[in-house]
Amino acid sequence: MIPQINAFPIPYQVIKTDTMNKTQQNPVYIVVTGGAGYIGSHTCKALSAAGYTPVVVDNLVSGHKDAVRWGPFEQGDVHDQGFLRQVFKTYNPIAVIHFAAFIEVGESVSNPAKYFENNVGGSLALLSAMTECGIKNIVFSSTCAVYGEPQTVPIQETNPRHPLNPYGKTKFMVELMLEDFSKAYGMNYVALRYFNACGADPSAEIGERHDPETHLIPRALMAAAGKAEGLHLFGDDYDTPDGTCVRDYIHVNDLAQAHIKGVEYLSGGGKSVCLNLGTGQGTSVKQVIAAVENVTGKTLDVTIHPRREGDAPILVAQPLKVQETLGFSTQWNDVGQIVASAWAFHKKDWDEN
Ligand code: NAD
Ligand code: UDP
């Protein structure tokens, strides 16, 4: 059985910062590292719509300058503590949202040094600069990869963390650093363990533009559009209902809203916490392919390949803790709609470029 969890509403418990005077004369700044990237740019748009002013800190190693549209852009590297201190002094942000990282699991296996250096070293520099400048609140991009192959699904936050690859290990190490910075220096954090981020803003003005692109939904859309020679399906012999891996696909705009709630939770005095961010609903690779074929009207040329190293058969979130803690639940719960939002963005992007 593919695990299904029925989300139910939880009373809103987060102390909101509506009382803040979020006007153009009195902007409330939030520093967003990696804000020129996929999830970062969607979060900046959502922050702006909620009345905050996102300050993007990004070195553009994989981000896009044209995705920075909703506040100041401070181009630089999170390793550069002098630069960060200057940014913090200039804007005095109420919080940092930390997306900046390398994200490719496969590359992290072949080149772990690159990942530990950027994801761990960069985070350490950021946390140190924050501590020095008295910036206490951080929302951190963690991942379900910290769990490795879970013993039980749906996955609760109490599941042991046994990451299978260097990428997951870097995120686990930053979670450990956050715990210690919290104890020693009074840092407050929300570590959000995303499941599979996907989709695009319905305006289609921003979306997922990774290079190389390795994720299933954009790869399948590339195949549908003739931008890739078919789709490789990695493993159809798993112990799952249709033999293919099951994942929990969460729309990027839902992720963005959870970050805002994370900031407001910390601003309201909430305690440091790690939270799963998923829908609680499992979708197999074959179900994603069917959704892509339905949305695009194309039949994909799918070839079966061996299992991809490090792929867990089923990764599905138990999303109750984030509902209870932040009053957050996902709005995009239909994979077809999620795929349609990504397709609208990609079609526009491919037409224009
Ligand atoms: P992305 O590559 O689109 O964005 C990352 C951004 O960080 C880029 O704009 C890049 O230029 C910037 N960056 C990287 N290193 C930097 C540095 N040293 N200094 C300054 N900027 C730097 O990635 P994304 O998909 O938006 O992911 C954002 C975060 O979410 C990452 O931390 C990732 O690990 C995490 N995450 C992503 C997913 C997913 O499915 N995409 C799932 C779980 C967790
Ligand atoms: N996948 C696939 N073909 C692809 C890309 C991904 O079969 O071209 C599978 C992958 O093996 C996994 C699922 O799709 O089972 C989701 O992979 P993705 O890379 O999108 O996210 P991950 O779960 O690795 O974070």
Tab-separated table of C-alpha atoms and ligand atoms in Angstrom:
chain	number	residue	atom	x	y	z
A	1	MET	CA	0.000	0.000	0.000
A	2	ILE	CA	1.202	3.501	-0.797
A	3	PRO	CA	0.878	5.362	2.513
A	4	GLN	CA	-1.827	7.990	2.606
A	5	ILE	CA	-2.369	10.347	5.496
A	6	ASN	CA	-5.417	12.509	5.742
A	7	ALA	CA	-4.362	15.981	6.727
A	8	PHE	CA	-6.708	17.587	9.231
A	9	PRO	CA	-6.747	21.188	10.339
A	10	ILE	CA	-4.926	22.123	13.535
A	11	PRO	CA	-5.719	25.378	15.339
A	12	TYR	CA	-3.288	28.113	14.399
A	13	GLN	CA	-0.829	28.438	17.273
A	14	VAL	CA	1.889	30.616	15.825
A	15	ILE	CA	2.235	34.098	17.254
A	16	LYS	CA	1.993	36.249	14.140
A	17	THR	CA	4.085	39.324	13.539
A	18	ASP	CA	1.215	41.301	12.011
A	19	THR	CA	1.887	44.009	14.541
A	20	MET	CA	5.179	44.731	12.794
A	21	ASN	CA	5.039	47.872	10.733
A	22	LYS	CA	5.860	46.293	7.399
A	23	THR	CA	5.660	49.398	5.227
A	24	GLN	CA	7.961	50.704	2.517
A	25	GLN	CA	9.188	53.312	4.995
A	26	ASN	CA	9.760	50.652	7.671
A	27	PRO	CA	10.682	47.469	5.802
A	28	VAL	CA	11.049	44.292	7.814
A	29	TYR	CA	14.087	42.587	6.294
A	30	ILE	CA	14.745	38.868	6.059
A	31	VAL	CA	18.080	37.720	4.631
A	32	VAL	CA	17.602	34.851	2.174
A	33	THR	CA	20.789	32.971	1.257
A	34	GLY	CA	20.414	31.158	-2.046
A	35	GLY	CA	17.487	33.434	-2.902
A	36	ALA	CA	18.401	33.370	-6.606
A	37	GLY	CA	17.757	29.626	-6.719
A	38	TYR	CA	14.622	27.579	-7.225
A	39	ILE	CA	13.064	27.370	-3.758
A	40	GLY	CA	14.703	30.613	-2.612
A	41	SER	CA	13.156	32.718	-5.383
A	42	HIS	CA	9.661	31.338	-4.722
A	43	THR	CA	10.119	32.080	-1.034
A	44	CYS	CA	11.229	35.657	-1.775
A	45	LYS	CA	8.098	36.209	-3.844
A	46	ALA	CA	5.932	34.843	-1.022
A	47	LEU	CA	7.791	36.926	1.602
A	48	SER	CA	7.194	40.059	-0.435
A	49	ALA	CA	3.492	39.229	-0.805
A	50	ALA	CA	3.348	38.823	2.999
A	51	GLY	CA	4.808	42.310	3.467
A	52	TYR	CA	8.432	41.409	4.245
A	53	THR	CA	11.471	42.581	2.280
A	54	PRO	CA	13.746	39.694	1.283
A	55	VAL	CA	17.450	40.518	0.979
A	56	VAL	CA	19.019	37.936	-1.304
A	57	VAL	CA	22.563	36.788	-0.538
A	58	ASP	CA	23.732	34.594	-3.401
A	59	ASN	CA	26.980	34.040	-5.290
A	60	LEU	CA	25.077	32.885	-8.406
A	61	VAL	CA	27.074	29.657	-8.561
A	62	SER	CA	23.850	27.976	-9.660
A	63	GLY	CA	21.246	30.703	-9.173
A	64	HIS	CA	19.763	33.169	-11.631
A	65	LYS	CA	20.064	36.925	-11.261
A	66	ASP	CA	16.767	37.427	-13.098
A	67	ALA	CA	15.028	35.476	-10.313
A	68	VAL	CA	15.921	38.180	-7.772
A	69	ARG	CA	12.979	40.548	-8.067
A	70	TRP	CA	11.455	41.169	-4.678
A	71	GLY	CA	14.106	43.040	-2.718
A	72	PRO	CA	17.779	44.009	-2.583
A	73	PHE	CA	20.408	41.697	-4.051
A	74	GLU	CA	23.715	41.371	-2.193
A	75	GLN	CA	25.899	39.241	-4.436
A	76	GLY	CA	28.464	37.302	-2.435
A	77	ASP	CA	29.439	34.023	-0.854
A	78	VAL	CA	28.212	32.747	2.504
A	79	HIS	CA	31.796	31.777	3.338
A	80	ASP	CA	32.686	35.482	3.413
A	81	GLN	CA	32.003	36.525	7.002
A	82	GLY	CA	33.092	40.131	6.445
A	83	PHE	CA	30.556	40.460	3.640
A	84	LEU	CA	27.850	38.825	5.765
A	85	ARG	CA	28.539	41.115	8.731
A	86	GLN	CA	28.176	44.099	6.412
A	87	VAL	CA	24.846	42.766	5.107
A	88	PHE	CA	23.567	42.178	8.648
A	89	LYS	CA	24.636	45.677	9.754
A	90	THR	CA	22.989	47.273	6.730
A	91	TYR	CA	19.617	45.537	7.035
A	92	ASN	CA	19.347	44.311	10.643
A	93	PRO	CA	17.123	41.382	9.531
A	94	ILE	CA	14.624	39.709	11.862
A	95	ALA	CA	15.802	36.331	10.558
A	96	VAL	CA	17.874	34.467	8.004
A	97	ILE	CA	16.449	31.820	5.696
A	98	HIS	CA	19.347	29.640	4.585
A	99	PHE	CA	18.939	27.886	1.226
A	100	ALA	CA	22.465	28.311	-0.174
A	101	ALA	CA	23.961	24.877	-0.831
A	102	PHE	CA	24.905	22.356	-3.481
A	103	ILE	CA	22.070	19.900	-4.042
A	104	GLU	CA	23.051	16.998	-6.314
A	105	VAL	CA	23.178	13.677	-4.506
A	106	GLY	CA	25.156	11.904	-7.264
A	107	GLU	CA	27.787	14.621	-7.445
A	108	SER	CA	28.120	14.559	-3.654
A	109	VAL	CA	29.103	10.885	-3.901
A	110	SER	CA	31.806	11.504	-6.519
A	111	ASN	CA	33.003	14.815	-5.035
A	112	PRO	CA	32.171	14.889	-1.311
A	113	ALA	CA	34.792	17.565	-0.541
A	114	LYS	CA	32.852	20.079	-2.664
A	115	TYR	CA	29.712	19.361	-0.625
A	116	PHE	CA	31.232	19.437	2.855
A	117	GLU	CA	33.125	22.606	1.955
A	118	ASN	CA	30.091	24.504	0.664
A	119	ASN	CA	27.180	23.090	2.640
A	120	VAL	CA	28.921	22.635	5.992
A	121	GLY	CA	31.731	25.219	5.722
A	122	GLY	CA	29.388	27.850	4.278
A	123	SER	CA	26.789	27.208	6.980
A	124	LEU	CA	29.406	27.437	9.731
A	125	ALA	CA	30.576	30.825	8.409
A	126	LEU	CA	26.967	32.018	8.225
A	127	LEU	CA	26.099	30.878	11.759
A	128	SER	CA	29.292	32.471	13.090
A	129	ALA	CA	28.572	35.818	11.407
A	130	MET	CA	24.981	35.719	12.667
A	131	THR	CA	26.183	35.039	16.210
A	132	GLU	CA	28.677	37.878	16.060
A	133	CYS	CA	26.009	40.312	14.800
A	134	GLY	CA	23.333	39.180	17.262
A	135	ILE	CA	21.022	37.742	14.577
A	136	LYS	CA	19.338	34.896	16.450
A	137	ASN	CA	16.693	33.388	14.168
A	138	ILE	CA	17.314	31.040	11.267
A	139	VAL	CA	15.142	28.826	9.097
A	140	PHE	CA	17.329	26.142	7.550
A	141	SER	CA	16.769	24.037	4.394
A	142	SER	CA	17.244	20.491	5.554
A	143	THR	CA	16.051	17.419	3.721
A	144	CYS	CA	14.402	14.038	4.147
A	145	ALA	CA	17.784	12.674	2.968
A	146	VAL	CA	18.907	12.988	6.611
A	147	TYR	CA	16.805	9.892	7.367
A	148	GLY	CA	18.500	7.655	4.787
A	149	GLU	CA	16.461	4.477	4.334
A	150	PRO	CA	13.783	4.807	6.995
A	151	GLN	CA	12.844	1.897	9.208
A	152	THR	CA	9.192	3.004	9.201
A	153	VAL	CA	7.005	5.107	6.886
A	154	PRO	CA	5.415	7.583	7.039
A	155	ILE	CA	8.551	9.142	8.513
A	156	GLN	CA	8.300	10.952	11.818
A	157	GLU	CA	10.850	13.510	12.990
A	158	THR	CA	11.896	11.071	15.718
A	159	ASN	CA	13.083	8.544	13.107
A	160	PRO	CA	16.838	8.013	13.387
A	161	ARG	CA	19.022	10.103	11.094
A	162	HIS	CA	21.247	7.810	9.016
A	163	PRO	CA	21.955	9.682	5.776
A	164	LEU	CA	23.128	7.445	2.931
A	165	ASN	CA	25.125	9.951	0.887
A	166	PRO	CA	27.444	12.938	1.482
A	167	TYR	CA	24.716	15.429	0.536
A	168	GLY	CA	22.433	14.094	3.283
A	169	LYS	CA	25.357	13.974	5.689
A	170	THR	CA	26.125	17.669	5.104
A	171	LYS	CA	22.551	18.563	6.052
A	172	PHE	CA	22.691	16.298	9.104
A	173	MET	CA	25.923	18.023	10.179
A	174	VAL	CA	24.325	21.459	9.885
A	175	GLU	CA	21.393	20.254	12.009
A	176	LEU	CA	23.969	19.188	14.636
A	177	MET	CA	25.699	22.580	14.414
A	178	LEU	CA	22.355	24.311	14.898
A	179	GLU	CA	21.698	22.262	18.044
A	180	ASP	CA	25.047	23.335	19.502
A	181	PHE	CA	24.777	26.989	18.422
A	182	SER	CA	21.362	27.018	20.034
A	183	LYS	CA	22.703	25.667	23.345
A	184	ALA	CA	25.859	27.769	23.432
A	185	TYR	CA	24.822	31.070	21.835
A	186	GLY	CA	21.029	31.155	22.099
A	187	MET	CA	20.439	30.716	18.379
A	188	ASN	CA	16.844	29.808	17.503
A	189	TYR	CA	16.205	27.607	14.491
A	190	VAL	CA	13.569	25.841	12.473
A	191	ALA	CA	15.145	23.083	10.350
A	192	LEU	CA	12.695	22.150	7.617
A	193	ARG	CA	13.257	18.670	6.207
A	194	TYR	CA	11.781	18.956	2.728
A	195	PHE	CA	10.607	15.909	0.886
A	196	ASN	CA	10.519	16.269	-2.952
A	197	ALA	CA	10.280	19.931	-3.931
A	198	CYS	CA	8.521	20.437	-7.253
A	199	GLY	CA	6.193	22.604	-9.329
A	200	ALA	CA	6.387	26.288	-10.168
A	201	ASP	CA	4.646	29.495	-9.287
A	202	PRO	CA	1.321	29.610	-11.203
A	203	SER	CA	2.359	32.941	-12.771
A	204	ALA	CA	5.088	30.928	-14.577
A	205	GLU	CA	7.491	33.855	-14.018
A	206	ILE	CA	9.812	31.675	-11.903
A	207	GLY	CA	10.349	27.930	-11.729
A	208	GLU	CA	12.908	25.148	-11.498
A	209	ARG	CA	16.042	25.842	-13.590
A	210	HIS	CA	18.721	23.445	-12.373
A	211	ASP	CA	21.653	22.640	-14.627
A	212	PRO	CA	22.133	19.747	-14.876
A	213	GLU	CA	18.549	18.788	-14.073
A	214	THR	CA	18.263	15.429	-12.334
A	215	HIS	CA	14.820	15.540	-10.708
A	216	LEU	CA	12.047	13.296	-11.975
A	217	ILE	CA	9.279	15.778	-12.839
A	218	PRO	CA	11.415	18.218	-14.878
A	219	ARG	CA	13.240	15.289	-16.530
A	220	ALA	CA	9.897	13.775	-17.552
A	221	LEU	CA	8.678	17.149	-18.860
A	222	MET	CA	11.918	17.534	-20.840
A	223	ALA	CA	11.242	14.129	-22.380
A	224	ALA	CA	7.665	15.156	-23.213
A	225	ALA	CA	8.902	18.332	-24.889
A	226	GLY	CA	11.616	16.530	-26.876
A	227	LYS	CA	14.332	18.282	-24.830
A	228	ALA	CA	15.655	14.921	-23.625
A	229	GLU	CA	15.815	11.568	-25.370
A	230	GLY	CA	13.129	9.788	-23.405
A	231	LEU	CA	13.061	9.148	-19.680
A	232	HIS	CA	15.229	6.687	-17.788
A	233	LEU	CA	13.244	5.000	-15.017
A	234	PHE	CA	15.635	3.908	-12.299
A	235	GLY	CA	14.349	0.587	-10.961
A	236	ASP	CA	10.971	-1.129	-11.355
A	237	ASP	CA	11.720	-4.013	-8.982
A	238	TYR	CA	11.257	-2.325	-5.609
A	239	ASP	CA	8.965	-3.755	-2.974
A	240	THR	CA	6.327	-1.111	-3.659
A	241	PRO	CA	2.824	-1.358	-5.161
A	242	ASP	CA	3.968	-0.899	-8.787
A	243	GLY	CA	7.660	-1.713	-8.306
A	244	THR	CA	8.857	1.896	-8.618
A	245	CYS	CA	10.013	4.270	-5.887
A	246	VAL	CA	7.443	6.216	-3.926
A	247	ARG	CA	8.076	9.849	-2.993
A	248	ASP	CA	6.213	12.708	-1.322
A	249	TYR	CA	5.994	15.594	-3.815
A	250	ILE	CA	5.498	19.002	-2.186
A	251	HIS	CA	4.807	22.132	-4.246
A	252	VAL	CA	7.398	24.882	-4.031
A	253	ASN	CA	4.769	27.486	-3.092
A	254	ASP	CA	3.744	25.352	-0.124
A	255	LEU	CA	7.412	25.193	0.872
A	256	ALA	CA	7.604	28.981	0.596
A	257	GLN	CA	4.615	29.458	2.913
A	258	ALA	CA	6.127	27.102	5.487
A	259	HIS	CA	9.282	29.251	5.584
A	260	ILE	CA	7.244	32.364	6.327
A	261	LYS	CA	5.475	30.513	9.121
A	262	GLY	CA	8.868	29.345	10.379
A	263	VAL	CA	10.128	32.929	10.599
A	264	GLU	CA	6.940	34.084	12.328
A	265	TYR	CA	7.127	31.178	14.767
A	266	LEU	CA	10.675	32.149	15.764
A	267	SER	CA	9.797	35.859	15.935
A	268	GLY	CA	6.986	34.903	18.306
A	269	GLY	CA	9.429	33.140	20.638
A	270	GLY	CA	8.976	29.578	19.341
A	271	LYS	CA	11.496	26.944	20.453
A	272	SER	CA	14.048	25.470	18.068
A	273	VAL	CA	12.654	22.502	16.184
A	274	CYS	CA	13.157	20.132	13.216
A	275	LEU	CA	10.056	19.592	11.067
A	276	ASN	CA	9.161	17.413	8.098
A	277	LEU	CA	7.754	19.253	5.096
A	278	GLY	CA	5.723	16.938	2.920
A	279	THR	CA	2.116	16.284	1.961
A	280	GLY	CA	1.926	12.918	3.701
A	281	GLN	CA	0.928	11.351	0.394
A	282	GLY	CA	3.053	8.916	-1.608
A	283	THR	CA	3.290	8.943	-5.410
A	284	SER	CA	5.256	6.360	-7.400
A	285	VAL	CA	7.534	7.110	-10.343
A	286	LYS	CA	5.001	5.416	-12.641
A	287	GLN	CA	2.219	7.598	-11.219
A	288	VAL	CA	4.313	10.710	-11.905
A	289	ILE	CA	4.893	9.529	-15.484
A	290	ALA	CA	1.143	9.012	-15.921
A	291	ALA	CA	0.483	12.530	-14.595
A	292	VAL	CA	3.068	14.006	-16.986
A	293	GLU	CA	1.517	12.148	-19.938
A	294	ASN	CA	-1.927	13.355	-18.924
A	295	VAL	CA	-0.876	17.003	-18.536
A	296	THR	CA	1.279	17.192	-21.685
A	297	GLY	CA	-0.786	14.916	-23.912
A	298	LYS	CA	2.447	13.106	-24.916
A	299	THR	CA	3.398	9.467	-24.446
A	300	LEU	CA	6.832	9.275	-22.881
A	301	ASP	CA	9.540	7.019	-24.235
A	302	VAL	CA	10.420	5.310	-20.929
A	303	THR	CA	13.311	2.866	-20.605
A	304	ILE	CA	13.902	0.844	-17.457
A	305	HIS	CA	17.380	1.219	-15.959
A	306	PRO	CA	18.974	-0.335	-12.879
A	307	ARG	CA	18.197	1.149	-9.494
A	308	ARG	CA	19.949	4.460	-8.782
A	309	GLU	CA	22.468	4.089	-5.959
A	310	GLY	CA	21.180	5.366	-2.644
A	311	ASP	CA	17.469	5.507	-3.591
A	312	ALA	CA	15.198	4.468	-0.723
A	313	PRO	CA	12.070	2.583	-1.901
A	314	ILE	CA	9.569	4.797	-0.044
A	315	LEU	CA	10.030	8.282	1.435
A	316	VAL	CA	6.797	9.792	2.687
A	317	ALA	CA	6.440	12.375	5.439
A	318	GLN	CA	4.338	12.198	8.533
A	319	PRO	CA	3.326	15.888	8.390
A	320	LEU	CA	1.538	16.253	11.734
A	321	LYS	CA	4.310	17.973	13.665
A	322	VAL	CA	4.556	20.891	11.249
A	323	GLN	CA	0.771	21.266	11.381
A	324	GLU	CA	0.851	21.372	15.169
A	325	THR	CA	3.914	23.604	15.474
A	326	LEU	CA	3.463	26.106	12.659
A	327	GLY	CA	-0.203	25.675	11.771
A	328	PHE	CA	0.982	24.736	8.286
A	329	SER	CA	-0.581	22.284	5.898
A	330	THR	CA	-0.098	21.893	2.174
A	331	GLN	CA	-2.505	23.430	-0.326
A	332	TRP	CA	-1.204	21.621	-3.414
A	333	ASN	CA	-2.216	18.017	-2.844
A	334	ASP	CA	-2.825	16.884	-6.395
A	335	VAL	CA	0.213	15.696	-8.349
A	336	GLY	CA	-1.533	16.488	-11.649
A	337	GLN	CA	-1.892	20.152	-10.661
A	338	ILE	CA	1.695	20.274	-9.439
A	339	VAL	CA	2.933	18.842	-12.752
A	340	ALA	CA	0.711	21.297	-14.677
A	341	SER	CA	2.289	24.256	-12.843
A	342	ALA	CA	5.786	22.999	-13.732
A	343	TRP	CA	4.759	22.368	-17.356
A	344	ALA	CA	3.389	25.919	-17.732
A	345	PHE	CA	6.688	27.347	-16.490
A	346	HIS	CA	8.929	25.113	-18.619
A	347	LYS	CA	6.944	25.722	-21.805
A	348	LYS	CA	7.286	29.478	-21.313
A	349	ASP	CA	10.975	29.222	-20.373
A	350	TRP	CA	11.809	26.990	-23.362
A	351	ASP	CA	9.865	29.258	-25.753
A	352	GLU	CA	11.752	32.315	-24.517
A	353	ASN	CA	15.275	30.809	-24.377
B	1	NAD	P1	19.239	25.852	-6.150
B	1	NAD	O1	20.534	25.294	-6.651
B	1	NAD	O2	18.212	26.236	-7.147
B	1	NAD	O3	19.540	27.101	-5.214
B	1	NAD	C1	20.678	27.189	-4.380
B	1	NAD	C2	21.161	28.638	-4.441
B	1	NAD	O4	22.252	28.787	-3.542
B	1	NAD	C3	21.675	29.041	-5.821
B	1	NAD	O5	21.085	30.262	-6.206
B	1	NAD	C4	23.188	29.181	-5.623
B	1	NAD	O6	23.748	30.154	-6.482
B	1	NAD	C5	23.268	29.569	-4.156
B	1	NAD	N1	24.534	29.202	-3.496
B	1	NAD	C6	25.123	27.994	-3.422
B	1	NAD	N2	26.259	28.060	-2.713
B	1	NAD	C7	26.389	29.338	-2.297
B	1	NAD	C8	27.343	30.033	-1.511
B	1	NAD	N3	28.434	29.421	-1.019
B	1	NAD	N4	27.160	31.356	-1.268
B	1	NAD	C9	26.081	31.999	-1.767
B	1	NAD	N5	25.126	31.396	-2.515
B	1	NAD	C10	25.297	30.086	-2.788
B	1	NAD	O7	18.651	24.765	-5.123
B	1	NAD	P2	17.155	24.579	-4.593
B	1	NAD	O8	16.546	23.411	-5.284
B	1	NAD	O9	16.440	25.884	-4.587
B	1	NAD	O10	17.437	24.126	-3.089
B	1	NAD	C11	17.523	25.095	-2.056
B	1	NAD	C12	17.840	24.413	-0.754
B	1	NAD	O11	16.840	23.435	-0.466
B	1	NAD	C13	19.173	23.671	-0.718
B	1	NAD	O12	19.785	23.912	0.536
B	1	NAD	C14	18.785	22.227	-0.855
B	1	NAD	O13	19.722	21.385	-0.225
B	1	NAD	C15	17.449	22.192	-0.146
B	1	NAD	N6	16.578	21.111	-0.609
B	1	NAD	C16	16.154	21.072	-1.907
B	1	NAD	C17	15.324	20.035	-2.324
B	1	NAD	C18	14.835	19.952	-3.751
B	1	NAD	O14	14.092	18.998	-4.072
B	1	NAD	N7	15.167	20.893	-4.635
B	1	NAD	C19	14.924	19.030	-1.422
B	1	NAD	C20	15.383	19.102	-0.108
B	1	NAD	C21	16.193	20.165	0.293
B	2	UDP	N1	13.969	9.081	-11.151
B	2	UDP	C1	13.896	8.354	-12.338
B	2	UDP	N2	14.375	8.946	-13.461
B	2	UDP	C2	14.926	10.207	-13.488
B	2	UDP	C3	14.969	10.927	-12.268
B	2	UDP	C4	14.488	10.326	-11.118
B	2	UDP	O1	13.428	7.218	-12.370
B	2	UDP	O2	15.361	10.681	-14.535
B	2	UDP	C5	13.431	8.459	-9.930
B	2	UDP	C6	14.465	8.334	-8.827
B	2	UDP	O3	15.176	7.122	-8.950
B	2	UDP	C7	13.595	8.400	-7.581
B	2	UDP	C8	12.433	9.314	-7.988
B	2	UDP	O4	12.438	9.326	-9.420
B	2	UDP	O5	13.072	7.123	-7.317
B	2	UDP	C9	12.580	10.744	-7.489
B	2	UDP	O6	13.889	11.187	-7.855
B	2	UDP	P1	14.320	12.706	-7.767
B	2	UDP	O7	15.727	12.781	-8.296
B	2	UDP	O8	13.309	13.572	-8.451
B	2	UDP	O9	14.263	13.069	-6.233
B	2	UDP	P2	14.941	12.344	-4.960
B	2	UDP	O10	13.872	11.457	-4.400
B	2	UDP	O11	16.162	11.624	-5.412
B	2	UDP	O12	15.245	13.506	-4.064
